[in-house]
XYZ file of C-alpha atoms in Angstrom:
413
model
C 113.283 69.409 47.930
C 112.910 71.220 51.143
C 112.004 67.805 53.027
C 114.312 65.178 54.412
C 115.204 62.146 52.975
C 113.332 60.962 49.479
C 115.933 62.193 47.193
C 115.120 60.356 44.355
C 111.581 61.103 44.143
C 112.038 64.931 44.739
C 115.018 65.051 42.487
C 117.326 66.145 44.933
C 120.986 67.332 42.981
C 123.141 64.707 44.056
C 126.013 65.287 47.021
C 128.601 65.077 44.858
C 126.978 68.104 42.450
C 126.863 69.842 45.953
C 129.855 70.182 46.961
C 130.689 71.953 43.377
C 129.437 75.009 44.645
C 127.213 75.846 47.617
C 123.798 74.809 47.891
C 120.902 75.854 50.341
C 116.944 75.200 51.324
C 117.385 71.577 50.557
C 116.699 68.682 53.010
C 115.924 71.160 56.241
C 111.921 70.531 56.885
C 110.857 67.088 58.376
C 108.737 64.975 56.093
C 105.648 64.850 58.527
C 105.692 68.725 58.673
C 101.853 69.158 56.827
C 101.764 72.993 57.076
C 105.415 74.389 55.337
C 104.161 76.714 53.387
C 105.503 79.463 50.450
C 105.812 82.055 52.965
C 108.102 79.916 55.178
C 110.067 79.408 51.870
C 110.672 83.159 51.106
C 111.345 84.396 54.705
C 114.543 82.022 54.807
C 115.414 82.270 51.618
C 115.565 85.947 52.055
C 117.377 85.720 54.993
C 119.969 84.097 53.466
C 120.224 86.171 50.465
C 120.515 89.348 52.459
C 120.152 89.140 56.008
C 121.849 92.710 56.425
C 118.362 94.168 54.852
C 116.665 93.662 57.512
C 119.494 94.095 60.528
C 122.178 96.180 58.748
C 124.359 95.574 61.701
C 124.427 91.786 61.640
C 126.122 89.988 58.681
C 126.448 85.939 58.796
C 128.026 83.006 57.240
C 124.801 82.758 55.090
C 124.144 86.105 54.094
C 124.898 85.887 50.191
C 125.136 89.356 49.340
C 127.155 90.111 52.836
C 129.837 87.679 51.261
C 130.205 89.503 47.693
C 128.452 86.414 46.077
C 125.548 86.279 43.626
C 122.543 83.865 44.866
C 121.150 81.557 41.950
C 117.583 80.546 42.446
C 117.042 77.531 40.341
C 113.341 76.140 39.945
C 111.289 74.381 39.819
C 108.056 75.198 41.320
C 107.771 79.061 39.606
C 105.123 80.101 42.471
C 108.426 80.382 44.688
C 110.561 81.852 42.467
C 107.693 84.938 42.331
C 107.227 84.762 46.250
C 111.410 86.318 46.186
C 111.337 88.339 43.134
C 108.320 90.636 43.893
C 106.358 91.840 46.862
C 103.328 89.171 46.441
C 102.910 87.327 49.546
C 101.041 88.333 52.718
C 101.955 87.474 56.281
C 99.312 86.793 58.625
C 99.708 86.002 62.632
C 103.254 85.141 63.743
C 103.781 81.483 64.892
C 104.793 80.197 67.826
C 108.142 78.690 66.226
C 110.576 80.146 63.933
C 110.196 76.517 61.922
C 106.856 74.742 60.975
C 105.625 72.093 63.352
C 103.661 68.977 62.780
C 100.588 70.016 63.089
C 98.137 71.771 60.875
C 97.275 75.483 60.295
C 94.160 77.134 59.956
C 93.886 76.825 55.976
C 94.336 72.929 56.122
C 91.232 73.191 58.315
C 89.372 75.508 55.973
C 90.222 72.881 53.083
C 87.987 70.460 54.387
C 84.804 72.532 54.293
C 83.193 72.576 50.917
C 84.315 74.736 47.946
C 80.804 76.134 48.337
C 80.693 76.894 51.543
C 84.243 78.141 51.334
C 82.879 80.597 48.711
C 79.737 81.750 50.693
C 81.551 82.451 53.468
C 84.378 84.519 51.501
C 81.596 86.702 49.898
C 80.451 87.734 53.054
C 83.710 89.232 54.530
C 85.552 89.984 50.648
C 83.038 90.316 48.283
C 85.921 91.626 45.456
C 88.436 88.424 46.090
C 85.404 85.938 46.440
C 84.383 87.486 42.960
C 87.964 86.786 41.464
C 87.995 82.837 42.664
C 86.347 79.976 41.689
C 83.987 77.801 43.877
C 85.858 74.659 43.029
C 89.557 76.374 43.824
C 88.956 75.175 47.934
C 92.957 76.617 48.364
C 92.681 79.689 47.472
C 89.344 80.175 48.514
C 90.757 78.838 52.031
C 93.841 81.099 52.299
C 91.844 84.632 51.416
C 89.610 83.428 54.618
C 92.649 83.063 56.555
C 93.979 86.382 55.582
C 90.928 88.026 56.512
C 90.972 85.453 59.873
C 94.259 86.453 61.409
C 94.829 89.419 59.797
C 91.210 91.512 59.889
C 91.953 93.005 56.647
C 89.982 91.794 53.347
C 92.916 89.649 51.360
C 91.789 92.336 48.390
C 92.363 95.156 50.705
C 96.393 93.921 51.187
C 96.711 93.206 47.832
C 95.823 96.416 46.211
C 98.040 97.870 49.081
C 100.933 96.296 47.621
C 100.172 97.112 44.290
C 100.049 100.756 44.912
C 103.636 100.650 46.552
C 106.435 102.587 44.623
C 107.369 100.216 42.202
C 104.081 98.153 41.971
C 102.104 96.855 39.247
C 98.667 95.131 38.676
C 100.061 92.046 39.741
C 101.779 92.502 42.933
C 104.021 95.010 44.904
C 107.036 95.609 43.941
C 110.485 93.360 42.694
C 112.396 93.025 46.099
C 115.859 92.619 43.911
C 115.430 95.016 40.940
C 119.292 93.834 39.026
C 118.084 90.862 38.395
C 117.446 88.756 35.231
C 115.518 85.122 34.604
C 117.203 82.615 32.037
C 114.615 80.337 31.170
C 115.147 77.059 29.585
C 113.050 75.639 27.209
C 112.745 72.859 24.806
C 111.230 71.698 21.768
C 108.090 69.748 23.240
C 108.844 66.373 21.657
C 112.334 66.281 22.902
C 111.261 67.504 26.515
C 108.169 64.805 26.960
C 110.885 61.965 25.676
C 113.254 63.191 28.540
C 111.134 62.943 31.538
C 110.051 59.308 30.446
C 113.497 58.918 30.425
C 114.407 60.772 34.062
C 110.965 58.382 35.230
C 113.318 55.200 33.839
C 116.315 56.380 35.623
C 114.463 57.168 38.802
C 113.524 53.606 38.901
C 116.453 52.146 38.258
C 117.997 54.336 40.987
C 115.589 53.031 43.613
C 113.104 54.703 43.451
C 110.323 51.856 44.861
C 112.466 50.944 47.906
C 112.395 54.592 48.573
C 108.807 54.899 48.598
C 108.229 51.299 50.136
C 110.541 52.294 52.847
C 108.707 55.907 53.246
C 105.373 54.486 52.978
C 106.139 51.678 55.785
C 107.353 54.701 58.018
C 104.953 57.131 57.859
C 101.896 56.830 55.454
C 100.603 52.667 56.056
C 99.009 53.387 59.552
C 97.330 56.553 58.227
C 96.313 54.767 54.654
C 94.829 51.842 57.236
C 92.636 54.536 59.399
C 91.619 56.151 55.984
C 93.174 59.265 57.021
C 96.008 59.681 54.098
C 96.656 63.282 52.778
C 98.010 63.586 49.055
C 96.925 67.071 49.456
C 99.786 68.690 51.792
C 103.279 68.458 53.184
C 105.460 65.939 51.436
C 102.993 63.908 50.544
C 101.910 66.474 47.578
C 104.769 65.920 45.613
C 104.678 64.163 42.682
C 104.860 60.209 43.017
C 103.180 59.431 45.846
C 99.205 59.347 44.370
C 100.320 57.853 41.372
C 102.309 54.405 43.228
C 99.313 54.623 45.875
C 97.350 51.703 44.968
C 100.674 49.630 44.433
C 102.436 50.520 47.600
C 98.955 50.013 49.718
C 97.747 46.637 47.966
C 102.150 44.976 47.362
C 101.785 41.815 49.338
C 97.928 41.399 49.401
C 97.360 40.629 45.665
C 98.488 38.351 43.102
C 101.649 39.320 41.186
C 100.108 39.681 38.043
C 97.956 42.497 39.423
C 101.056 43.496 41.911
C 102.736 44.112 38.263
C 99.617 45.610 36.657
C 99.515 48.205 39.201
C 102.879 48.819 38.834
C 102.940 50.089 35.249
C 100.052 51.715 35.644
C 101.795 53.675 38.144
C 105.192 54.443 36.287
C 102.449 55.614 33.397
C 100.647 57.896 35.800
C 103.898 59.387 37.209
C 105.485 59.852 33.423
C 102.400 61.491 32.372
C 101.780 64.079 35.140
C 105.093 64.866 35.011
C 104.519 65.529 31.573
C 101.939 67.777 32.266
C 103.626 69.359 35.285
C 106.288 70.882 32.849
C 103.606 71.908 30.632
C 102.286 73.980 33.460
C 105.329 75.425 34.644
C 106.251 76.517 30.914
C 102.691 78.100 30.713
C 103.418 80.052 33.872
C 106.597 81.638 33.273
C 104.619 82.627 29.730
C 101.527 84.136 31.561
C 103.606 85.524 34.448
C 106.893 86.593 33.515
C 106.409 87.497 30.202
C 103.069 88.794 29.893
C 103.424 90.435 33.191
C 102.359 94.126 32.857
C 103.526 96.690 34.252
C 107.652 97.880 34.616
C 108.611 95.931 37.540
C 109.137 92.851 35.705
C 112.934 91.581 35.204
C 114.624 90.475 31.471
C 113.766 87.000 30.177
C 116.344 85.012 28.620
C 115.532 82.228 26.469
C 117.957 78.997 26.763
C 117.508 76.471 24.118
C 118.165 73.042 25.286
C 116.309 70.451 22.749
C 119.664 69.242 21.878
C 121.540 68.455 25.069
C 124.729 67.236 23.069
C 125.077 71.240 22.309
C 124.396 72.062 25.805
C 127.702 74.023 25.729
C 127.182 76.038 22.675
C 123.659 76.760 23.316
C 122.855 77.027 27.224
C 126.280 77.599 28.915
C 128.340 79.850 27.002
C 125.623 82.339 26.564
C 124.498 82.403 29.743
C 128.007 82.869 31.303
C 127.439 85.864 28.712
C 124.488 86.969 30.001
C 125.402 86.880 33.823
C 128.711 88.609 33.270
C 127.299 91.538 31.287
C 124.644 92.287 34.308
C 127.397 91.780 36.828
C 129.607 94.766 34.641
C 126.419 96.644 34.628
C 126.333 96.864 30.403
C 123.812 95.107 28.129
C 123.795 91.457 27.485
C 124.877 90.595 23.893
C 121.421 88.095 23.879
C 117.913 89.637 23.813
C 115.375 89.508 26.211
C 112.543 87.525 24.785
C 109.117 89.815 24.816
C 105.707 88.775 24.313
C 102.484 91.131 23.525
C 100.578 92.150 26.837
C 97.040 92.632 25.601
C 95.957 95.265 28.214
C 91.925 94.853 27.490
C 92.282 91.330 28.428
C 90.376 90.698 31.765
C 92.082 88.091 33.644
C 88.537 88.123 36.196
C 86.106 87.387 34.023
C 83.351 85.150 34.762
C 81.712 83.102 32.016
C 79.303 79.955 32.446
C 79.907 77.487 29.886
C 75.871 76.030 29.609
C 76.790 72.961 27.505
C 79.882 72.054 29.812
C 78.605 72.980 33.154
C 81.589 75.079 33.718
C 82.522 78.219 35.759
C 85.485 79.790 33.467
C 87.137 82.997 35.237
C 89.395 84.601 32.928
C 89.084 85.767 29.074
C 92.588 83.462 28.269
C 90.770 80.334 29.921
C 87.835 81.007 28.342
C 89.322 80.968 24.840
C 91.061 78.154 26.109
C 88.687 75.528 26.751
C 86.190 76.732 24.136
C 89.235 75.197 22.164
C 89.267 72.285 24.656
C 88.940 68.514 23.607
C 86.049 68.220 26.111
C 84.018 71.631 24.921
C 84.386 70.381 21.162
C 83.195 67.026 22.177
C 79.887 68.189 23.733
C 79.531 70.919 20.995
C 79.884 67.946 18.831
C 77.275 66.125 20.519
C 74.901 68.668 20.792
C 75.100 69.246 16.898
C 74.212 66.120 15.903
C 71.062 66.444 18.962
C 69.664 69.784 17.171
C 70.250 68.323 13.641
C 68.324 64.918 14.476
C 65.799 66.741 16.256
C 65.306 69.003 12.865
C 64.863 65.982 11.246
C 62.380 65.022 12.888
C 60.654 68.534 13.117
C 60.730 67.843 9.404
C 59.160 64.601 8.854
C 56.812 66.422 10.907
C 55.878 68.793 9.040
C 56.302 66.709 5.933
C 53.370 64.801 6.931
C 51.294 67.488 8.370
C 50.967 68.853 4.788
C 49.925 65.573 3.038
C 47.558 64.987 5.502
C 46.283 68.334 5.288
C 46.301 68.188 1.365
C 44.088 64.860 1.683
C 41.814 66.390 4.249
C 40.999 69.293 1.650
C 39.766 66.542 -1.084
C 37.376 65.702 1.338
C 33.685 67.499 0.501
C 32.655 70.275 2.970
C 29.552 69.475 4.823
């Protein structure tokens, strides 16, 4: 949402919700900008939150706290949520610009080596951080190498310096805003999955392929011609773009029964990985705000919102609750929800999955996708190998002994 233009796709709030109460970090970064990156998000979105922090003597229009008023962070993508809440990013050489420019950075150019290579080079100058990655993850494989690029300090080396910061923890330094609390809402998985098909339906109807025709006429069609198109960065990433690719590049070209083909086969790509994208971000606020160790995590608040006809009863009222008891400084009448940190777990672990072909870091994963649809079917498989090959081992031997019981009736010579 930090891009211009392409509301509908990016799911902008609309102007008029806007002007209800103050909004910021929307529509500021041109679309073409490939290298925006989390970083760039947190330092102005700190900045506006508190400017004062970092010049006491300066106070602005946009410094939230300066003006007695509490900043809402509303995702979204969780990883930039975490970047403001705790101490977890690194900073590497200062740029040129206080914005992004159009160019690219040194990690887009360390994404187009190969995940390999990435991880060769890696083990040579952080041995401990190479260890932690996979071979196939080519970002963050890239962005250690940058760390240790522009900063000459192992990524490992910066990381364990935040952790043992007053206030740190095993996952990252410590929380920049420590009177703070999360309210997560969360639905019943049925109701949730028929709700984005639903936001898909309404995106369309709202214009949603004249926004991407007009977008892909404007900026992507001369780089889709030289074979040169990037679903990988910028704008471009979000969610939308791959899935209407083959549409937008072959409208005009083909015959309208394939025009339409394509068509639903992209409205059915972008209402299934959007689908899976709130999956994910449900799975992350489990694994990292919940079963975060250590003390420097925040209260979770659970928000049921299955039923949005009791969205009053069941989302705002006790959230108003829960925001005005912090605010007084006493204890919410809700509580926090809490999940079980299992402390042997070993988030690094590296297991090789023989019948899959598959590097698995992490004992969670691994439990995971020995659970998997694709494990079971090649363990599956394999079964029915070892059991046909037994009976033939059988019949084998089967026939080894009767011809060895009619070689014995034969007279010795």
């Amino acid at each position: 949402q930090v891009y211009k233009g392409l509301d509908i796709i990016t799911n902008k709030v609309s102007p008029q919700e806007q002007r209800l109460c103050r909004h910021h970090m929307i529509s500021f970064v041109d679309p073409l900008v490939s290298n925006y990156t989390v970083v760039d998000f947190r330092d102005k979105a700190v900045a506006l939150i508190s400017f004062h922090a970092a010049w006491p003597s300066i106070a602005t229009d946009s410094d939230i706290f300066a003006r007695n008023k509490i900043p809402i962070v509303v995702g979204g993508t969780n990883y930039y949520i975490e970047s403001l809440l705790w101490k977890v990013l690194v900073n590497t050489k200062e740029k040129a610009s206080t914005a992004p420019g159009p160019g690219t950075d040194r990690k887009v150019e360390l994404e187009q080596l190969d995940g390999i290579e990435l991880h060769r080079r890696l083990s040579r100058v952080d041995p401990e951080m190479a260890a932690k990655l996979h071979p196939h993850d080519k970002r963050k494989l890239a962005r250690s190498l940058q760390v240790f690029e522009e900063t000459g300090i192992p990524h490992s080396e910066i990381l364990h310096q935040q952790q043992e910061e007053e206030g740190g923890g095993p996952l990252g330094g410590p929380l920049k805003y420590p009177h703070s609390c999360i309210l997560w809402l969360h639905a019943d998985q049925a109701a949730l999955d028929q709700r984005l098909e639903k936001r898909v339906d309404d995106m369309l109807a709202a214009g949603l392929l004249d926004e991407l025709r007009d977008f892909h006429r404007r900026y992507n069609q001369e780089k889709v011609a030289e074979n040169r198109q990037d679903y990988q960065h910028g704008i471009f990433q979000s969610i939308g773009f791959k899935e209407f690719h083959e549409y937008l590049v072959s409208e005009g070209s083909c015959s309208p029964e394939t025009s339409a083909l394509l068509l639903q086969k992209g409205i059915q790509a972008l209402k299934q990985v959007t689908k899976r994208y709130a999956r994910r971000q449900n799975k992350w606020v489990r694994n990292r705000f919940l079963r975060r160790p250590g003390p420097n995590v925040p209260p979770v608040y659970g928000l049921e919102v299955s039923d949005h006809l009791r969205w009053e009863e069941d989302v705002l009222k006790p959230a108003l609750e829960i925001v005005e008891s912090f605010i007084q400084g006493r204890e919410p009448p809700a509580e926090p929800v809490k999940m079980e940190h299992d402390a042997s777990e070993n988030k690094r672990s590296h297991r090789v999955c023989q019948l899959c072909d598959r590097l698995i870091i992490g004992d969670r994963e691994w439990a995971a996708h020995t659970r998997s649809k694709s494990h079971l079917h090649h363990l599956k498989k394999r079964r029915k190998l070892e059991a046909a090959r037994c009976a033939v081992e059988t019949k084998g031997d089967a026939g080894g002994a009767e011809t060895l019981e009619q070689d014995s009736s034969l007279p010795l010579p």
